[in-house]
Amino acid sequence: MIGNKHLVLDLSVILDLWLKPESSRATEEIFACAAEHGTCLWVSAASLPTLEFIAVRRFKEKGVNADGAARDLAKRLIVNLLGQVKVLSNKGFEQADVYLHAHEFEDAQIAASARCLPAGRVRLVSTDASFDALGELPVYPAEQALEWMQSTTGSAANELNFIDLATQQAALRPQIERNIETVLRHGQYIMGPEVKQLEEKLATYVGVKHCITASSGTDTLLIAMMALGIGRGDEIITTPFTFVATGEMIALLGATPVFVDIDPKTYNIDPTRIEAAITARTKAIMPVSLYGQCADMDAINAIANKHGLPVIEDAAQSFGATYKGKKSCALSTIGSTSFFPSKPLGGYGDGGALFTDDDDLAKAMREIRVHGQDRRYHHPRIGINGRLDTLQAAVVLAKMERFNWEVEERHKVGDGYTAMLASRCQGIVTPYIEPYNTSVYAQYSILVANRDNVAKRLNEKGIPTAVHYPVPLNQQPAYRSVGGGSATPISDEISRRVMSLPMGPDLTSSQQQAIVEVLNGSINA
Ligand SMILES: *Cc1c(COP(=O)(O)O)cnc(C)c1O
């Protein structure tokens, strides 16, 4: 667990560490066991010049005589320090406003820089009792900070979010700021260099030839189907148990979504029911890799091949998952994912990406993304404005730096839930993951009998829940008359019982234990 709590170290404690070993035991201890207690250590950029200035002066007073030697020593110590702490910048906050109320400008700068960290989970460590943090954050001496760090108070257990994006943001803050700042400097807001960098990085990660980023995981589905020439009168076979975008883009193109019922264990489209739904008008199969677990793509591809149909994997929830050792998005004609903030690889706004090994489809999708143009003001096909913003690409690039770690944590958290629930809670059906799959648990969704009551009890105890999805697409008012296909009793039944628990790479095991405890009580109440 990284970054559930945050300590901003004032230069006074750093100087003690360097100059007065006798009074810096607690600070040493903070450095030694911060990682173990899920604590991020920070130094404000505002402290660094003063830190160097004072350190050099003190080293000279202590007999490090030559000017160069004292400077070298200070530099070495600062470089070493920067290997252990992250630097907080305070750009963007209204300095003048802070100064108006400040007694001490440097203190005010430090307080301003701490504003980007999750309030309530931040303490400033200082030896200076009169440090004026302008009421922005509590100021602790090192001993008290150490105690706070080692205790469970102030940990995220008190403020459980359905998806905790703040911890990830704090962990990646310097990378995110650097990437955004770079875009603001070069100013290429549309199709800037970060877009290409991200596409290369994602194509390598997934293991396909082409990645085409786009404006959302909805637009990627639209672009994919436009590239395949899907339109009026065509039929696309898909699942009713999904987010609306899947069926929506089919209908928007004037095609008919043909809803095929789901597998009762994985809730993904049931491949054994697909063939019966194929007609002369069928133009593609669009499975969804729900909750972060891939559909049975080998079985789906085999049927598609037999009938000469392309397959689009709606992998909006499964980026980072694997199917028989291959990555989601690399499993079919086209893979489509989303960077919606709460998805496994989320940005800070809308975005998405398409993946394919097919050169012609890649070219078509690239052109459709930019108004169907192959060169400036020349339009061989009809397209859309479907580009990913450069700023969004910059954010997703920063998120990639932690993504492998996050996928590992998602496995641990998801599997951890399943183990705890299996041993503690009767009457709950935990997610079934096929032995050849690894899920990224975009959602951790269970089945319960009395969902509304259970959710109400959990919510009363401060545990947020959600339902993905309460109404299958073929039962939605707008789709009842649009969709084809037979009855989907399994999808109907699952949508009545399914419920999602808080999930994410930064959910701690103590948070999970607390959730499972309350859930256990709620089921049996
Ligand atoms: C989120 C999601 C989408 C749409 O992605 P956006 O980026 O929000 O447009 C499509 N399909 C599924 C299954 C999703 O979960």
XYZ file of C-alpha atoms and ligand atoms in Angstrom:
540
model
C 0.000 0.000 0.000
C 1.509 3.285 -1.061
C 0.296 6.663 -0.049
C -2.607 6.253 2.333
C -1.065 8.866 4.576
C 1.170 11.803 3.795
C 3.872 13.541 5.784
C 5.218 16.853 4.530
C 8.642 17.331 6.089
C 9.620 20.861 7.032
C 13.279 21.725 6.531
C 13.688 22.009 10.317
C 13.381 18.222 10.734
C 15.687 17.536 7.780
C 18.314 19.844 9.254
C 18.027 18.034 12.593
C 18.564 14.779 10.782
C 21.765 16.075 9.226
C 23.116 18.097 12.136
C 21.694 16.837 15.426
C 21.506 13.036 15.432
C 20.514 13.083 19.114
C 17.234 14.903 18.413
C 16.319 13.167 15.175
C 15.604 9.561 16.226
C 11.914 9.850 15.400
C 12.669 11.394 11.998
C 15.064 8.538 11.214
C 12.345 6.115 12.225
C 9.856 7.878 9.932
C 12.219 7.425 6.991
C 12.932 3.806 7.927
C 9.338 2.593 8.088
C 7.225 4.995 6.004
C 6.763 2.515 3.160
C 5.738 -0.238 5.545
C 2.973 1.989 6.937
C 1.751 3.172 3.554
C 3.004 6.688 4.073
C 4.282 9.043 1.376
C 7.037 11.441 2.417
C 7.121 14.855 0.794
C 9.265 17.971 0.868
C 7.886 21.218 -0.486
C 9.841 22.693 -3.392
C 9.673 25.931 -1.411
C 11.935 24.371 1.267
C 14.764 23.265 -0.985
C 16.718 26.498 -1.590
C 16.517 27.441 2.104
C 17.495 23.912 3.063
C 20.639 24.151 0.969
C 21.446 27.663 2.160
C 21.127 26.847 5.859
C 22.847 23.461 5.564
C 25.925 25.005 3.920
C 26.106 27.691 6.606
C 25.811 25.157 9.452
C 28.354 22.797 7.915
C 30.811 25.702 7.782
C 30.059 26.573 11.423
C 30.763 22.953 12.266
C 34.213 23.193 10.733
C 33.715 22.046 7.151
C 35.927 24.869 6.056
C 36.417 25.073 2.353
C 33.411 26.667 0.646
C 33.311 23.929 -1.972
C 33.359 21.098 0.583
C 30.330 22.373 2.514
C 28.417 22.844 -0.720
C 29.345 19.375 -1.970
C 28.211 17.830 1.290
C 24.875 19.676 1.189
C 24.362 18.671 -2.414
C 25.060 15.010 -1.679
C 22.613 15.044 1.215
C 19.908 16.739 -0.836
C 20.323 14.285 -3.731
C 20.107 11.444 -1.234
C 17.009 13.020 0.334
C 15.324 13.319 -3.069
C 15.727 9.572 -3.460
C 13.562 9.101 -0.359
C 10.943 11.834 -0.636
C 8.842 13.338 -3.399
C 8.785 17.057 -4.108
C 5.560 19.007 -3.817
C 5.197 21.956 -6.133
C 2.684 24.689 -5.444
C 2.206 26.091 -8.898
C -1.287 27.050 -9.786
C -2.355 28.087 -6.310
C -2.885 31.786 -5.754
C 0.312 32.731 -3.998
C -0.612 36.373 -3.546
C -3.768 35.376 -1.741
C -1.870 33.038 0.573
C 0.668 35.754 1.337
C -2.012 38.214 2.340
C -2.799 36.069 5.380
C 0.678 34.761 6.049
C 3.011 35.620 8.855
C 5.773 33.589 7.329
C 6.082 33.334 3.535
C 7.927 30.039 3.426
C 5.431 28.402 5.780
C 2.646 29.731 3.576
C 4.256 28.240 0.471
C 4.569 24.854 2.152
C 0.931 25.018 3.256
C -0.104 25.942 -0.307
C 1.847 23.044 -1.793
C 0.174 20.559 0.569
C -3.231 21.500 -0.849
C -2.931 18.914 -3.625
C -2.737 16.047 -1.100
C -5.911 14.412 0.256
C -7.042 16.613 3.154
C -7.374 14.723 6.421
C -4.591 12.342 5.502
C -1.778 14.924 5.652
C 0.414 16.089 8.531
C 3.284 18.530 8.486
C 6.371 17.495 10.452
C 8.312 20.383 11.972
C 10.446 21.099 15.011
C 9.123 24.643 14.914
C 6.151 24.978 17.278
C 5.227 28.318 15.756
C 5.033 26.989 12.198
C 2.099 28.817 10.609
C 0.271 26.397 8.317
C -2.607 28.896 7.906
C -4.970 26.260 9.263
C -4.382 24.149 6.156
C -2.810 21.160 7.854
C -1.962 19.943 11.360
C 1.670 20.482 12.410
C 3.279 17.667 14.412
C 6.716 17.237 15.934
C 8.507 14.130 14.619
C 7.540 11.908 17.611
C 3.836 12.638 17.184
C 4.046 12.237 13.400
C 5.662 8.849 13.886
C 2.871 7.780 16.231
C 0.215 9.007 13.780
C 1.906 7.155 10.949
C 1.978 3.901 12.921
C -1.599 4.172 14.151
C -4.686 3.333 12.117
C -6.328 6.708 12.714
C -6.252 8.993 9.733
C -5.867 6.011 7.427
C -8.287 5.661 4.571
C -10.465 3.360 6.704
C -12.365 6.429 7.869
C -13.233 7.673 4.413
C -14.094 4.796 2.181
C -14.706 5.681 -1.442
C -16.328 3.370 -3.978
C -13.220 3.939 -6.068
C -10.273 5.685 -4.438
C -8.601 7.839 -7.090
C -7.002 10.261 -4.610
C -4.371 7.816 -3.388
C -3.286 7.026 -6.929
C -3.146 10.724 -7.749
C -0.898 11.472 -4.784
C 1.392 8.577 -5.695
C 1.725 9.858 -9.280
C 1.510 13.576 -8.574
C 5.019 14.576 -9.804
C 4.654 12.564 -13.060
C 1.157 13.910 -13.721
C 2.234 17.506 -13.114
C 5.327 17.117 -15.262
C 3.352 15.613 -18.155
C 0.590 18.230 -18.031
C 3.117 21.027 -17.733
C 4.973 19.699 -20.797
C 1.790 19.925 -22.883
C 1.080 23.451 -21.630
C 4.585 24.410 -22.735
C 4.616 22.930 -26.225
C 0.997 23.881 -26.834
C 0.083 21.100 -29.275
C -3.280 20.433 -27.669
C -4.654 18.427 -30.606
C -2.712 15.325 -31.710
C 0.425 16.439 -29.879
C 3.435 14.157 -29.368
C 1.946 12.564 -26.222
C -0.837 11.007 -28.314
C 1.674 9.107 -30.429
C 3.767 8.213 -27.363
C 0.722 6.784 -25.644
C -0.352 4.815 -28.730
C 3.107 3.262 -29.013
C 3.219 2.441 -25.333
C -0.247 0.868 -25.318
C 0.330 -1.138 -28.512
C 3.486 -2.595 -26.953
C 1.703 -3.285 -23.677
C -1.175 -5.103 -25.380
C 1.045 -6.776 -27.959
C -0.689 -5.639 -31.166
C 0.537 -3.755 -34.211
C -1.762 -0.721 -34.045
C -3.227 1.418 -31.277
C -5.535 4.299 -32.206
C -6.561 6.502 -29.296
C -9.936 8.249 -29.386
C -12.239 10.595 -27.505
C -14.036 7.927 -25.435
C -14.737 4.231 -25.078
C -18.095 4.928 -26.684
C -16.599 6.666 -29.731
C -14.113 3.803 -30.140
C -17.036 1.381 -30.593
C -18.581 3.747 -33.133
C -15.294 4.178 -35.037
C -14.672 0.412 -35.053
C -18.095 -0.324 -36.537
C -17.826 2.517 -39.074
C -14.470 1.100 -40.203
C -16.131 -2.285 -40.672
C -18.813 -0.637 -42.815
C -21.659 -1.434 -40.448
C -24.873 0.475 -41.066
C -28.603 0.382 -41.666
C -30.186 -3.062 -41.714
C -27.152 -4.863 -40.306
C -27.294 -6.993 -37.186
C -24.630 -7.086 -34.478
C -24.662 -9.860 -31.908
C -23.938 -8.618 -28.393
C -24.781 -9.033 -24.716
C -27.681 -7.307 -22.939
C -25.767 -7.292 -19.640
C -23.477 -4.309 -20.225
C -23.167 -0.546 -20.056
C -25.517 1.175 -22.491
C -22.752 2.337 -24.869
C -22.328 -1.157 -26.326
C -25.847 -1.379 -27.728
C -26.189 2.356 -28.186
C -23.520 2.718 -30.876
C -24.977 -0.223 -32.807
C -28.400 1.430 -32.773
C -26.942 4.856 -33.594
C -25.561 3.446 -36.850
C -29.033 2.183 -37.744
C -28.014 -1.415 -37.140
C -29.846 -3.817 -34.837
C -28.294 -5.079 -31.606
C -29.182 -8.766 -31.321
C -29.069 -9.629 -27.645
C -27.782 -13.062 -26.715
C -28.090 -14.239 -23.112
C -25.115 -14.535 -20.772
C -23.165 -17.328 -19.147
C -24.595 -17.812 -15.614
C -21.099 -18.016 -14.071
C -19.073 -15.235 -15.724
C -22.037 -13.026 -16.862
C -20.271 -12.618 -20.213
C -22.033 -13.494 -23.487
C -22.662 -17.255 -23.685
C -20.828 -18.496 -26.810
C -23.016 -21.589 -27.055
C -26.029 -19.351 -27.807
C -24.367 -17.183 -30.489
C -24.677 -19.404 -33.538
C -28.449 -19.655 -33.260
C -28.629 -15.846 -33.459
C -26.630 -15.518 -36.694
C -28.642 -14.534 -39.785
C -27.766 -13.359 -43.305
C -27.791 -9.803 -41.916
C -25.260 -10.456 -39.123
C -22.178 -8.275 -39.687
C -20.175 -8.648 -36.466
C -20.055 -10.107 -32.960
C -19.422 -7.683 -30.106
C -18.717 -9.431 -26.791
C -18.076 -7.362 -23.636
C -15.341 -8.349 -21.171
C -17.465 -7.530 -18.150
C -16.102 -6.463 -14.739
C -12.555 -6.944 -16.057
C -12.762 -10.592 -17.156
C -12.529 -11.480 -20.845
C -15.386 -13.305 -22.547
C -14.560 -16.750 -23.954
C -12.858 -15.304 -27.016
C -11.581 -18.571 -28.536
C -15.113 -19.956 -28.683
C -16.455 -16.648 -30.049
C -13.661 -16.329 -32.654
C -14.254 -19.904 -33.832
C -17.920 -19.156 -34.568
C -16.996 -15.825 -36.171
C -14.390 -17.457 -38.423
C -16.839 -20.114 -39.511
C -19.291 -17.408 -40.614
C -16.700 -14.902 -41.859
C -17.576 -12.304 -39.215
C -15.312 -9.768 -37.475
C -15.241 -9.640 -33.657
C -15.036 -6.396 -31.655
C -14.102 -6.911 -28.013
C -15.664 -4.180 -25.854
C -12.777 -4.170 -23.403
C -13.719 -0.912 -21.662
C -13.550 -2.722 -18.303
C -10.799 -5.246 -18.986
C -7.664 -3.353 -20.009
C -4.778 -5.211 -18.346
C -6.672 -8.511 -18.051
C -5.385 -11.688 -19.715
C -7.114 -14.541 -21.527
C -5.028 -17.706 -21.924
C -1.902 -15.614 -21.427
C -2.812 -12.972 -24.035
C -3.861 -9.434 -23.169
C -7.417 -8.186 -23.472
C -7.709 -5.987 -26.620
C -5.380 -8.376 -28.510
C -7.923 -11.179 -28.799
C -10.064 -10.312 -31.815
C -10.354 -8.273 -35.022
C -10.601 -5.071 -32.997
C -10.235 -4.399 -29.273
C -11.831 -1.271 -27.792
C -11.134 0.232 -24.370
C -12.026 3.302 -22.318
C -10.050 5.754 -20.183
C -13.112 6.965 -18.254
C -11.647 7.967 -14.842
C -13.000 4.958 -12.926
C -11.919 2.311 -15.465
C -8.821 0.210 -14.687
C -6.681 2.576 -16.805
C -8.492 5.859 -16.265
C -7.591 9.412 -17.244
C -8.923 12.697 -15.904
C -11.727 12.964 -18.417
C -13.013 11.035 -21.402
C -10.831 8.905 -23.638
C -10.436 5.505 -25.204
C -8.334 3.400 -27.546
C -8.689 0.875 -30.367
C -6.360 -2.033 -31.059
C -5.899 -4.137 -34.163
C -3.301 -6.084 -36.123
C -5.082 -5.313 -39.403
C -3.313 -2.536 -41.377
C -6.345 -1.585 -43.480
C -8.681 -1.391 -40.488
C -6.093 0.638 -38.582
C -5.855 3.128 -41.469
C -9.644 3.359 -41.716
C -10.029 3.929 -37.976
C -7.304 6.603 -37.955
C -9.075 8.426 -40.760
C -12.562 8.119 -39.258
C -11.220 9.534 -35.991
C -10.328 12.768 -37.819
C -13.373 13.507 -39.995
C -12.558 10.727 -42.433
C -9.554 12.590 -43.816
C -6.460 10.909 -45.245
C -4.669 14.232 -45.633
C -5.599 17.796 -44.727
C -9.013 18.800 -46.160
C -9.303 15.627 -48.241
C -12.059 13.252 -47.092
C -12.375 9.851 -48.762
C -14.849 8.704 -46.106
C -17.322 10.052 -43.584
C -15.832 10.316 -40.120
C -16.274 12.013 -36.767
C -14.310 14.297 -34.441
C -13.058 11.477 -32.265
C -9.540 12.433 -31.201
C -8.055 12.015 -27.727
C -6.898 15.357 -26.243
C -3.135 15.667 -25.882
C -3.633 16.633 -22.212
C -5.595 13.439 -21.627
C -2.898 11.382 -23.346
C -0.354 13.018 -21.030
C -2.380 12.001 -17.973
C -2.858 8.407 -19.157
C 0.882 8.192 -19.912
C 1.592 9.119 -16.291
C -0.943 6.544 -15.105
C 0.878 3.846 -17.096
C 3.910 4.267 -14.817
C 2.006 2.586 -11.995
C -0.276 0.357 -14.051
C 1.586 -2.969 -13.763
C 1.707 -2.540 -10.009
C -1.995 -1.652 -9.961
C -2.941 -4.757 -11.948
C -1.057 -6.892 -9.407
C -2.847 -5.139 -6.547
C -6.211 -5.583 -8.287
C -5.573 -9.335 -8.389
C -4.703 -9.349 -4.690
C -7.691 -7.226 -3.679
C -10.176 -9.167 -5.845
C -8.885 -12.582 -4.813
C -8.697 -11.358 -1.220
C -12.400 -10.441 -1.237
C -13.287 -13.843 -2.651
C -11.284 -15.677 0.019
C -12.716 -13.585 2.866
C -16.302 -13.811 1.637
C -16.087 -17.541 1.019
C -14.936 -18.188 4.553
C -17.126 -15.643 6.334
C -20.358 -14.875 4.482
C -23.119 -17.305 3.686
C -25.618 -16.468 0.969
C -23.255 -14.554 -1.300
C -22.121 -15.631 -4.746
C -18.587 -14.340 -5.387
C -17.250 -13.653 -8.900
C -16.289 -16.739 -10.889
C -13.026 -16.294 -12.801
C -12.237 -18.916 -15.443
C -8.951 -20.699 -14.684
C -7.490 -19.438 -17.991
C -8.409 -15.803 -17.189
C -6.971 -13.103 -14.963
C -9.449 -10.353 -14.118
C -8.566 -6.725 -13.396
C -11.786 -6.485 -11.350
C -12.996 -3.210 -12.831
C -15.893 -4.045 -10.531
C -16.011 -6.571 -7.728
C -19.609 -7.716 -8.109
C -21.375 -10.279 -5.970
C -24.871 -11.758 -6.010
C -27.111 -11.333 -2.984
C -30.754 -12.207 -2.511
C -32.052 -9.063 -0.804
C -29.925 -6.475 -2.564
C -31.743 -3.287 -1.602
C -31.658 -4.129 2.111
C -28.031 -5.195 2.050
C -26.987 -2.060 0.142
C -28.950 0.129 2.554
C -27.229 -1.399 5.607
C -23.794 -1.083 4.014
C -24.426 2.529 3.039
C -25.607 3.348 6.570
C -22.255 2.105 7.840
C -20.388 4.327 5.378
C -19.686 1.657 2.782
C -20.676 2.780 -0.705
C -22.052 0.223 -3.181
C -23.272 0.303 -6.788
C -25.235 -1.868 -9.195
C -23.742 -2.841 -12.543
C -26.320 -3.075 -14.080
C -29.860 -2.906 -12.672
C -31.637 -3.129 -16.058
C -30.369 -5.224 -18.978
C -30.119 -3.266 -22.217
C -32.907 -5.161 -23.954
C -35.284 -4.110 -21.117
C -34.400 -0.398 -21.376
C -37.221 1.778 -22.752
C -35.188 2.956 -25.749
C -34.059 -0.551 -26.690
C -37.163 -2.678 -26.185
C -38.277 -2.007 -29.735
C -34.767 -1.664 -31.222
C -33.125 -4.885 -30.197
C -33.639 -8.320 -31.575
C -32.949 -11.702 -30.058
C -34.783 -14.082 -27.830
C -35.618 -13.836 -24.148
C -32.604 -13.423 -21.819
C -33.722 -14.893 -18.479
C -30.210 -15.258 -17.036
C -29.336 -11.645 -17.666
C -32.694 -10.626 -16.131
C -32.040 -12.698 -13.027
C -28.434 -11.508 -12.513
C -29.439 -7.847 -12.904
C -31.889 -8.276 -9.986
C -29.278 -9.708 -7.604
C -25.930 -8.190 -8.556
C -24.150 -5.624 -6.374
C -20.647 -4.100 -6.551
C -18.393 -3.466 -3.548
C -15.682 -0.787 -3.209
C -12.753 -1.873 -5.357
C -9.407 -0.551 -6.458
C -5.661 -1.126 -6.287
C -5.354 1.078 -3.203
C -8.013 -0.613 -1.101
C -6.205 -1.860 2.014
C -6.738 -5.277 3.561
C -8.006 -3.668 6.763
C -10.596 -1.758 4.727
C -11.581 -5.008 3.061
C -11.912 -6.739 6.400
C -14.162 -3.940 7.649
C -16.330 -4.195 4.515
C -16.628 -7.982 4.785
C -17.575 -7.703 8.457
C -20.383 -5.237 7.792
C -21.519 -7.239 4.775
C -21.672 -10.402 6.849
C -23.849 -8.622 9.417
C -26.086 -7.163 6.708
C -26.707 -10.471 4.962
C -27.724 -12.187 8.172
C -29.687 -9.291 9.627
C -17.471 2.450 -19.784
C -17.919 1.562 -20.842
C -18.084 2.001 -22.167
C -18.001 3.441 -22.563
O -16.795 4.064 -22.274
P -16.744 5.658 -22.188
O -15.287 5.954 -22.251
O -17.376 6.055 -20.895
O -17.469 6.209 -23.356
C -18.438 1.079 -23.124
N -18.626 -0.213 -22.803
C -18.498 -0.671 -21.558
C -18.711 -2.118 -21.277
C -18.150 0.196 -20.525
O -18.031 -0.257 -19.276
